[in-house]
JSON list of C-alpha atoms in Angstrom, two decimals:
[
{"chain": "S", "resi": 1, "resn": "UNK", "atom": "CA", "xyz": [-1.89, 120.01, 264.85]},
{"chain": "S", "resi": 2, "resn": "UNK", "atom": "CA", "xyz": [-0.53, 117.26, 266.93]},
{"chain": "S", "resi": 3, "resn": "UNK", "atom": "CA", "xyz": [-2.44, 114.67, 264.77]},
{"chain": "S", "resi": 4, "resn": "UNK", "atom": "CA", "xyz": [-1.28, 116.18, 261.89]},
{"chain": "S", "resi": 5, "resn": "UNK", "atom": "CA", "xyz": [2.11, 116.06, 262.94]},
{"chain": "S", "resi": 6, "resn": "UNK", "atom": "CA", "xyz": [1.76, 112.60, 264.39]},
{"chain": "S", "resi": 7, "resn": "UNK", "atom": "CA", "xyz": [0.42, 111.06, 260.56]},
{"chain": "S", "resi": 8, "resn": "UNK", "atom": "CA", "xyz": [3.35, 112.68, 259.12]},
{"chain": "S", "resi": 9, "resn": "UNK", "atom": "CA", "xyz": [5.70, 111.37, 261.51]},
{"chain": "S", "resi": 10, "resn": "UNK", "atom": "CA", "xyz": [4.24, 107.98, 260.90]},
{"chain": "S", "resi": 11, "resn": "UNK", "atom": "CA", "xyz": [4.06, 108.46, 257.14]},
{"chain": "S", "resi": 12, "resn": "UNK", "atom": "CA", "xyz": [7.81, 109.48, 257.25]},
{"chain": "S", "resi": 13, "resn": "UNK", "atom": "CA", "xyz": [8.41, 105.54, 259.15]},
{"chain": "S", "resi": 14, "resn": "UNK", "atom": "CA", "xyz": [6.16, 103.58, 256.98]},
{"chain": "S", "resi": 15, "resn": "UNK", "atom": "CA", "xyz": [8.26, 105.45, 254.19]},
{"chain": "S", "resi": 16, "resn": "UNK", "atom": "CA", "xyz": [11.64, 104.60, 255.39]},
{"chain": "S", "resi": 17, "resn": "UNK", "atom": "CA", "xyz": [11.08, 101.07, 256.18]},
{"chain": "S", "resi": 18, "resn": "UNK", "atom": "CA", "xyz": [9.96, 99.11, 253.41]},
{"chain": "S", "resi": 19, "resn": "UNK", "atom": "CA", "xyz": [8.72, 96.13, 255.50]},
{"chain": "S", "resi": 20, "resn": "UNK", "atom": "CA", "xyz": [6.61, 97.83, 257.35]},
{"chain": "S", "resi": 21, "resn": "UNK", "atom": "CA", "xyz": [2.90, 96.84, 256.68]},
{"chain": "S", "resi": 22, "resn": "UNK", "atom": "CA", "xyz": [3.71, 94.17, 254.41]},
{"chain": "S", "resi": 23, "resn": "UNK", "atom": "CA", "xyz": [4.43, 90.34, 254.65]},
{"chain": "S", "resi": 24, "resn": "UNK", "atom": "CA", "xyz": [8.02, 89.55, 255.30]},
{"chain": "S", "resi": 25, "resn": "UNK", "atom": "CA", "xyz": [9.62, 87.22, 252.87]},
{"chain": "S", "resi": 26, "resn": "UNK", "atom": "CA", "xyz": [11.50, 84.60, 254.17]},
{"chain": "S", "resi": 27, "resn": "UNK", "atom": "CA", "xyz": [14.83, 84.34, 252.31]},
{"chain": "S", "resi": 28, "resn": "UNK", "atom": "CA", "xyz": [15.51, 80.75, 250.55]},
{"chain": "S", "resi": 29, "resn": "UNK", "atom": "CA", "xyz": [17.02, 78.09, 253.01]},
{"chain": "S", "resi": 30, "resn": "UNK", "atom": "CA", "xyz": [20.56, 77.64, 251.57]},
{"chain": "S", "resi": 31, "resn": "UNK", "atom": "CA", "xyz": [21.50, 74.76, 249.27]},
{"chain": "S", "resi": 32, "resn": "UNK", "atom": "CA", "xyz": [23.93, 72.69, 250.25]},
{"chain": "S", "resi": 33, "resn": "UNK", "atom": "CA", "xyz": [26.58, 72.45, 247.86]},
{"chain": "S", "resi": 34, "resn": "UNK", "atom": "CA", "xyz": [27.51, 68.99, 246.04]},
{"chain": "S", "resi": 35, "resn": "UNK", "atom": "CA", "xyz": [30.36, 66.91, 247.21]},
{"chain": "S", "resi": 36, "resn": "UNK", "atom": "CA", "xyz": [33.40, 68.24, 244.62]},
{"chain": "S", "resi": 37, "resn": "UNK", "atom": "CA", "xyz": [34.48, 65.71, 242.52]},
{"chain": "S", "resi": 38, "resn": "UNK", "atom": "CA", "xyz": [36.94, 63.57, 243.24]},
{"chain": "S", "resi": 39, "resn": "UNK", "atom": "CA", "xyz": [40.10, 64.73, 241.82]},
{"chain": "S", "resi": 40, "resn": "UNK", "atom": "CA", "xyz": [42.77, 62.52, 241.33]},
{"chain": "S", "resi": 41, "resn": "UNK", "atom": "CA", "xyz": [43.77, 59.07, 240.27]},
{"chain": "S", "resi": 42, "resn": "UNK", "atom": "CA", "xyz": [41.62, 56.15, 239.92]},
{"chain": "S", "resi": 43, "resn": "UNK", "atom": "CA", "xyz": [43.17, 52.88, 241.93]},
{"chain": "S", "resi": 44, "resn": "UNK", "atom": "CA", "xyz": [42.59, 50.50, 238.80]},
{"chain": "S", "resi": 45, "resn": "UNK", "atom": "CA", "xyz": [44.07, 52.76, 236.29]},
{"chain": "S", "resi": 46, "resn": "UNK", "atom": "CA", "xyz": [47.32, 53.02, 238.75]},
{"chain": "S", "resi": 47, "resn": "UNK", "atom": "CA", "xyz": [47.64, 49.57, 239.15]},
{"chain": "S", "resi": 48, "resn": "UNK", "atom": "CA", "xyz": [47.00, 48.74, 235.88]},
{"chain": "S", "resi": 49, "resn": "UNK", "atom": "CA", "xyz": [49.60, 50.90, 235.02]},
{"chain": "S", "resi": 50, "resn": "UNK", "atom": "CA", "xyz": [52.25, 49.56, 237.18]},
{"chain": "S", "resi": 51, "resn": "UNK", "atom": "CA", "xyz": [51.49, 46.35, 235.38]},
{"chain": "S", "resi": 52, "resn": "UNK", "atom": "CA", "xyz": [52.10, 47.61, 232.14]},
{"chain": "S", "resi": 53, "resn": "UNK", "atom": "CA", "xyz": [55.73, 48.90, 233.35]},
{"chain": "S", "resi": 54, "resn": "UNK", "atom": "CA", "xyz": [56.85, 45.27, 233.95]},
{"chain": "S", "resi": 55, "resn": "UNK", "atom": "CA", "xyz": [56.13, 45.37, 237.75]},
{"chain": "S", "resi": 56, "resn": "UNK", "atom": "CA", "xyz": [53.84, 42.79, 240.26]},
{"chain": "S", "resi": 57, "resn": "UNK", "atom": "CA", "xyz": [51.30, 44.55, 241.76]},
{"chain": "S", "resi": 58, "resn": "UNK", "atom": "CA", "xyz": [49.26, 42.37, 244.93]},
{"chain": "S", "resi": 59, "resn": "UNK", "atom": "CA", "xyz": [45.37, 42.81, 244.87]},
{"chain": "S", "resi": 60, "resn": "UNK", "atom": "CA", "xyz": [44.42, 46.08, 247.48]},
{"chain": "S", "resi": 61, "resn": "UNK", "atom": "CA", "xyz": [45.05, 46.11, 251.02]},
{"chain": "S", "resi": 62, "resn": "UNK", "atom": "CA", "xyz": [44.08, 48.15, 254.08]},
{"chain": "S", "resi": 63, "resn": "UNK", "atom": "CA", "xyz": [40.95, 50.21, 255.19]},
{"chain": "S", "resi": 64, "resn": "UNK", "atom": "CA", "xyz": [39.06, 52.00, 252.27]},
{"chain": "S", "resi": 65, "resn": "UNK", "atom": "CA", "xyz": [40.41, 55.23, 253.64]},
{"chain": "S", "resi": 66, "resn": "UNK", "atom": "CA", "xyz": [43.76, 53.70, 253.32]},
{"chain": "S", "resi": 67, "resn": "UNK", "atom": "CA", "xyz": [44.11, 51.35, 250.88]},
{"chain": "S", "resi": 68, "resn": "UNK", "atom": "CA", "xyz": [47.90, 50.31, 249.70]},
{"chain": "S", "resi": 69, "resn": "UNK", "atom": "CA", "xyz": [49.06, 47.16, 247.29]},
{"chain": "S", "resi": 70, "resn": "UNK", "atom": "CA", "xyz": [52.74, 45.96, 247.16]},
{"chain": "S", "resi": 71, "resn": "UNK", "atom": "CA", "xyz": [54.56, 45.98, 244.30]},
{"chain": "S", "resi": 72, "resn": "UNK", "atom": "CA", "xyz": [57.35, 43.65, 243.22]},
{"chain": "S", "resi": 73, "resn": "UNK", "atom": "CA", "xyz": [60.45, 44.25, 240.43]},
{"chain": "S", "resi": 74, "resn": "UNK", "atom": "CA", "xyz": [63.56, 45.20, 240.12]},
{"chain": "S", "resi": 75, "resn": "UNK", "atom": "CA", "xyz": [64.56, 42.47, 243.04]},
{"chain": "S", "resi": 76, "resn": "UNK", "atom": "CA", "xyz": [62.56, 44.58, 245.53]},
{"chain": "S", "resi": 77, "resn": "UNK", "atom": "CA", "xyz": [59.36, 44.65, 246.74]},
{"chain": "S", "resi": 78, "resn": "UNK", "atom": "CA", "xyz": [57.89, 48.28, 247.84]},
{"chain": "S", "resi": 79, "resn": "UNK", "atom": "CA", "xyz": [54.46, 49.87, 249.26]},
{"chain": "S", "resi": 80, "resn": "UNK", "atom": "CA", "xyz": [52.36, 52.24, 247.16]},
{"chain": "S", "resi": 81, "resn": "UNK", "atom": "CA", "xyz": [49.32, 53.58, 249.35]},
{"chain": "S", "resi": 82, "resn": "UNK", "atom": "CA", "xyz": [46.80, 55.61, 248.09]},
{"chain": "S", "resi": 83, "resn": "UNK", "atom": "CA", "xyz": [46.07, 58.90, 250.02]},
{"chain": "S", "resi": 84, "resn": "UNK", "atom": "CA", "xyz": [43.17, 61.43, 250.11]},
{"chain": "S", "resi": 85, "resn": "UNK", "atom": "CA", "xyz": [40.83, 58.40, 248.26]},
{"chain": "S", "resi": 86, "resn": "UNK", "atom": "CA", "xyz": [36.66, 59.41, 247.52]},
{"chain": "S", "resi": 87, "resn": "UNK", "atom": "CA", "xyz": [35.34, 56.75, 245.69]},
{"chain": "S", "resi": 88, "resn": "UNK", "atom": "CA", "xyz": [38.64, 55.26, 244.95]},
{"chain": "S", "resi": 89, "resn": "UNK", "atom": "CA", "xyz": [39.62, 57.77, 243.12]},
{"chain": "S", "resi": 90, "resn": "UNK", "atom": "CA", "xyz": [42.83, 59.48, 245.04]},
{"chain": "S", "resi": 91, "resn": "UNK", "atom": "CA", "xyz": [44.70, 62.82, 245.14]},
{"chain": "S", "resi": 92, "resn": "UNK", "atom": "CA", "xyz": [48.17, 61.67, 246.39]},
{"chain": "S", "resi": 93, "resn": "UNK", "atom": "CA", "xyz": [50.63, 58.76, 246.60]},
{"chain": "S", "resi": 94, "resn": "UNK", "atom": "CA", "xyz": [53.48, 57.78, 248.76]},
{"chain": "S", "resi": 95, "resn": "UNK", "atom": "CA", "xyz": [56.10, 55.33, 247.85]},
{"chain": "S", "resi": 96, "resn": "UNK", "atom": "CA", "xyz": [57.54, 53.48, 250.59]},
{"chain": "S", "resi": 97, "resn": "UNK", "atom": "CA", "xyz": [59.78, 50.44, 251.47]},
{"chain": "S", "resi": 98, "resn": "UNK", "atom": "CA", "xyz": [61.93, 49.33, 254.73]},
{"chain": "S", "resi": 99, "resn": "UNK", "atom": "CA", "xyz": [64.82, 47.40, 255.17]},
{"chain": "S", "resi": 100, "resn": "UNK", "atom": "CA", "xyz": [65.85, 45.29, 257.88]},
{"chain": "S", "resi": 101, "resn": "UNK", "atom": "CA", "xyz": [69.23, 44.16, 258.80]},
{"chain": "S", "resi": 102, "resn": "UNK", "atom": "CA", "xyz": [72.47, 44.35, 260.90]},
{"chain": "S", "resi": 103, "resn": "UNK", "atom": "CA", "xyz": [74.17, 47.48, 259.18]},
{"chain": "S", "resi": 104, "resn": "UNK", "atom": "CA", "xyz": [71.17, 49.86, 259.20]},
{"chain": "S", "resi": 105, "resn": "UNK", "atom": "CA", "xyz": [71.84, 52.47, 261.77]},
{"chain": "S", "resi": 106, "resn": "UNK", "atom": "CA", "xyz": [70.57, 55.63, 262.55]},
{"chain": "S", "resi": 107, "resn": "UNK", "atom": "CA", "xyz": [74.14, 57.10, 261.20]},
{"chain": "S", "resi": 108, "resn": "UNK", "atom": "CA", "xyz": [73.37, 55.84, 258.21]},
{"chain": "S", "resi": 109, "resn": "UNK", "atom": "CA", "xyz": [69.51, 56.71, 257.56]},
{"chain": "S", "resi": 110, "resn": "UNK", "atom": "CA", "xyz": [70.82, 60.47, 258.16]},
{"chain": "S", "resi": 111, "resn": "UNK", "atom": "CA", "xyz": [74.10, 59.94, 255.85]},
{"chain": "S", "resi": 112, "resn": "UNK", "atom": "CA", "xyz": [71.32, 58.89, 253.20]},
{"chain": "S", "resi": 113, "resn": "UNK", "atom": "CA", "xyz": [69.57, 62.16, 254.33]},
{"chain": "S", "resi": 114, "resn": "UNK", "atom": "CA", "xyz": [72.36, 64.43, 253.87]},
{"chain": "S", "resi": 115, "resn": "UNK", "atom": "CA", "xyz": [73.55, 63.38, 250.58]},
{"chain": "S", "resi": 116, "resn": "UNK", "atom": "CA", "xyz": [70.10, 62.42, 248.54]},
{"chain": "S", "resi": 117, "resn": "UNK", "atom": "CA", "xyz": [67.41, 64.53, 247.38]},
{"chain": "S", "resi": 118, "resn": "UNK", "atom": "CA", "xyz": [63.47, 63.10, 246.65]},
{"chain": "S", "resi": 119, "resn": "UNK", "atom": "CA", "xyz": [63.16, 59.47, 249.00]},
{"chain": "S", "resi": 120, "resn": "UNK", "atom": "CA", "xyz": [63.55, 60.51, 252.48]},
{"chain": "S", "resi": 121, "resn": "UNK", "atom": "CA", "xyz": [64.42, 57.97, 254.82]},
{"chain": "S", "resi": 122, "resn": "UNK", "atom": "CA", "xyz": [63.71, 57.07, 258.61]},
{"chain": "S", "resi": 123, "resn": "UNK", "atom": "CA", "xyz": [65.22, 54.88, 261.39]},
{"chain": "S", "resi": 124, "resn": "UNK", "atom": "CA", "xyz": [62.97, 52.64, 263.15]},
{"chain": "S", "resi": 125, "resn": "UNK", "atom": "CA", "xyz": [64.88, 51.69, 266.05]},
{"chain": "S", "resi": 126, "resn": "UNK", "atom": "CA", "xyz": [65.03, 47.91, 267.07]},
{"chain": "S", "resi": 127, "resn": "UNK", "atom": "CA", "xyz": [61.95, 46.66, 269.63]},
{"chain": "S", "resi": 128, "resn": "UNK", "atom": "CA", "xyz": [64.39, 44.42, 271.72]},
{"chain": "S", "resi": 129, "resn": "UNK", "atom": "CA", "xyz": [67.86, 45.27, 272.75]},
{"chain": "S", "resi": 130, "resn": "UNK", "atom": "CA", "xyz": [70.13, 43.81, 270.43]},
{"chain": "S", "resi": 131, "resn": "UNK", "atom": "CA", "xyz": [67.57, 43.48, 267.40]},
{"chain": "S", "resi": 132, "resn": "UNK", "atom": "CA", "xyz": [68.03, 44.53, 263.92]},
{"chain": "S", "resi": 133, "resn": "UNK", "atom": "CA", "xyz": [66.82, 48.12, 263.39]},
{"chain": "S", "resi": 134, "resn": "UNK", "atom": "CA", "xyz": [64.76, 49.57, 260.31]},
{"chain": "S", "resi": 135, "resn": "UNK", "atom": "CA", "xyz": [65.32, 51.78, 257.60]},
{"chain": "S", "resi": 136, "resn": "UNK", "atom": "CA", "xyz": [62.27, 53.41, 256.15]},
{"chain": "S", "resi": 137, "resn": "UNK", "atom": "CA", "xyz": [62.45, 55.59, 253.14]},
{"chain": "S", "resi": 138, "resn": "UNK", "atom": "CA", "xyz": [59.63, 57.33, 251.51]},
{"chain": "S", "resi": 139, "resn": "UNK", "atom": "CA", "xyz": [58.31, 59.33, 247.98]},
{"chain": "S", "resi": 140, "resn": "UNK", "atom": "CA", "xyz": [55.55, 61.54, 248.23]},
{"chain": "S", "resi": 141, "resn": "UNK", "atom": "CA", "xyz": [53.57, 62.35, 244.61]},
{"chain": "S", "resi": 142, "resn": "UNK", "atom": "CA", "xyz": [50.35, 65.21, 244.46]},
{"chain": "S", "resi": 143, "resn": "UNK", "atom": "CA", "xyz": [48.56, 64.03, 241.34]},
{"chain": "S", "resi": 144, "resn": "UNK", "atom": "CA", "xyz": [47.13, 67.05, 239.45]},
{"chain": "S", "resi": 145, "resn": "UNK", "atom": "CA", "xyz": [43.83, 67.06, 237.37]},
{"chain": "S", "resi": 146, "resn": "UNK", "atom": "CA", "xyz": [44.42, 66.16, 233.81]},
{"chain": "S", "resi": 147, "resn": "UNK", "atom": "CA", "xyz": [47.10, 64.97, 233.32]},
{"chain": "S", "resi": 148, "resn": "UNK", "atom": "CA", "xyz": [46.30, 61.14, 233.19]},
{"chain": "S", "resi": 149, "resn": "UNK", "atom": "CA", "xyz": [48.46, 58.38, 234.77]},
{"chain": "S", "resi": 150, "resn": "UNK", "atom": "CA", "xyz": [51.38, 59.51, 232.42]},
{"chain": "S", "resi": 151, "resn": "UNK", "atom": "CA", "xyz": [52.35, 62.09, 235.10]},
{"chain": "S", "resi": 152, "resn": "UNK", "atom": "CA", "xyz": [54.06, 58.83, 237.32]},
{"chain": "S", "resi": 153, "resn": "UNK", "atom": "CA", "xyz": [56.01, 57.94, 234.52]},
{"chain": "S", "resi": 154, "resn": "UNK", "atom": "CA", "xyz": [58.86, 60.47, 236.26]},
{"chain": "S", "resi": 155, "resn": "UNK", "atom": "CA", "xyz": [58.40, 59.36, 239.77]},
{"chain": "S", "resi": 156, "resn": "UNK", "atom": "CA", "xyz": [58.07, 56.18, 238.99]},
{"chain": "S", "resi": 157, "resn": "UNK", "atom": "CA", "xyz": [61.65, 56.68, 237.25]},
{"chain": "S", "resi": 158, "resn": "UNK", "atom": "CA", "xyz": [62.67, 58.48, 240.68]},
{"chain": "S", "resi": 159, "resn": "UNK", "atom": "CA", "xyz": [61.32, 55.48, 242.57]},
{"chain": "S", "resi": 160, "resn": "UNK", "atom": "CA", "xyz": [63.07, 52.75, 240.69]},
{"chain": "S", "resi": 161, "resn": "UNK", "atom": "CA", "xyz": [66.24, 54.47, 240.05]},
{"chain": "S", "resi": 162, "resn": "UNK", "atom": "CA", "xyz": [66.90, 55.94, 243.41]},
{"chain": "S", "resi": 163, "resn": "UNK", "atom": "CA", "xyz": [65.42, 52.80, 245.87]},
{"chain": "S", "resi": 164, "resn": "UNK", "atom": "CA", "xyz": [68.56, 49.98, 244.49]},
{"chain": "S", "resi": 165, "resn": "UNK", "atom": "CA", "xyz": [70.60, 52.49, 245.66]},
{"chain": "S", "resi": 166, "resn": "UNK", "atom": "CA", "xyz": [69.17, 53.46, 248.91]},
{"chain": "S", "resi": 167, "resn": "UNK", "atom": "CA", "xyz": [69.40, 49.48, 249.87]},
{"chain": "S", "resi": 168, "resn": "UNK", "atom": "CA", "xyz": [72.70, 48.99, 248.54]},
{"chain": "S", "resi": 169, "resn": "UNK", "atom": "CA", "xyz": [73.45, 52.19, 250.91]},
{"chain": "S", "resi": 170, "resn": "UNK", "atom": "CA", "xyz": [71.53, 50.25, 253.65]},
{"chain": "S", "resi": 171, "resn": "UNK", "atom": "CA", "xyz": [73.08, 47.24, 253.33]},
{"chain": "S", "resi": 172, "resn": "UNK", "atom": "CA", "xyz": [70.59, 45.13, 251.80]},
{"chain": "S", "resi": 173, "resn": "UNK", "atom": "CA", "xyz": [72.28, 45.01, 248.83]},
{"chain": "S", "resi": 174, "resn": "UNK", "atom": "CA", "xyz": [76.06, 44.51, 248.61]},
{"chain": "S", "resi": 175, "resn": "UNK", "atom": "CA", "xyz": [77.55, 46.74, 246.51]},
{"chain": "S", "resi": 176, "resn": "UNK", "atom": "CA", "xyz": [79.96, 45.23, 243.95]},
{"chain": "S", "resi": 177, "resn": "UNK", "atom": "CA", "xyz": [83.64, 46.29, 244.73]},
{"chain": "S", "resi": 178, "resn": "UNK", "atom": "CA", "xyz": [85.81, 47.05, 241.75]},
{"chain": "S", "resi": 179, "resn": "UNK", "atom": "CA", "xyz": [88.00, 43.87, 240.87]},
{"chain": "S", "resi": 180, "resn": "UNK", "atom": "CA", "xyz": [91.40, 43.78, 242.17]},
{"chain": "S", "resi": 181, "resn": "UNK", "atom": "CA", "xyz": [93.83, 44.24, 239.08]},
{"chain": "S", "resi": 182, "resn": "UNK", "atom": "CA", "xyz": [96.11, 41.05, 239.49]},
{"chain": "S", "resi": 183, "resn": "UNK", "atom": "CA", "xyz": [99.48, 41.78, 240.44]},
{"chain": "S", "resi": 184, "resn": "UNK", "atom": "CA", "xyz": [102.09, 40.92, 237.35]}
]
């Protein structure tokens, strides 16, 4: 009886667990997934681009995980660098410029800050006592799949529209005063 009861018992377990008795299969060694494609921008069709729109664009600068070109127009030369790059083919751009001179002051940077939307500025302040300090202003663009280099045709009209007036604001620029009516 106890043998009897003992081949049942181990009937029951062979029963219950599949493995048991046969060759365990070893389960496939995970794939490793292919790099996702870059999404994005490519450099050349960018600069290209900015070409096309009138403007002076230098050959690329920087590291290949930075790379950046300076563009020249509208009297003003400016920094466009090229974020989140694989293959040269990037996800983001930032718009940027400085200006250096006697009547840029942190008061001002933030007075720009207050009363503009879209290029945010920065003060830099001067290395040596008495220098000339910095203002820094900035335009971040995502670039979303799709939609070709047409989708900087609006921040590039940000950009050009809004940067004259942050360096008149600066003091790069001098604004024009409104002619004095002549007395009669």
């Amino acid at each position: 009886m106890k043998i009897a009861m003992a081949l049942a018992a181990l009937a029951l377990t062979t029963n219950a667990s599949p493995t048991l008795g046969k060759t365990a299969v070893q389960a496939p060694a995970p794939q490793t997934a292919p790099a996702p494609a870059a999404t994005g921008l490519p450099i050349t069709t960018v600069t290209q681009w900015l070409t096309a729109q009138g403007l002076t664009v230098s050959p690329l600068e920087g590291e290949a995980d930075a790379p950046r070109v300076r563009v020249s127009g509208d009297d003003l030369t400016w920094t466009l660098n090229f974020n989140g790059c694989q293959n040269q083919v990037c996800g983001d751009l930032q718009f940027g410029a400085g200006f250096r001179n006697p009547t840029v002051t942190e008061a001002r940077v933030n007075e720009w800050n207050t009363r503009n939307r879209f290029l945010k500025s920065f003060y830099v302040a001067p290395a040596q006592a008495g220098g000339e300090g910095t203002g820094m202003v900035q335009y971040d663009v995502i670039l979303l799949p799709g939609l070709g280099v047409e989708q900087l045709t609006d921040h590039l009209a940000v950009w050009r529209g809004l940067l004259p007036a942050y360096a008149t604001h600066i003091g790069y620029f001098v604004s024009e005063q409104p002619a004095t009516p002549q007395a009669q």
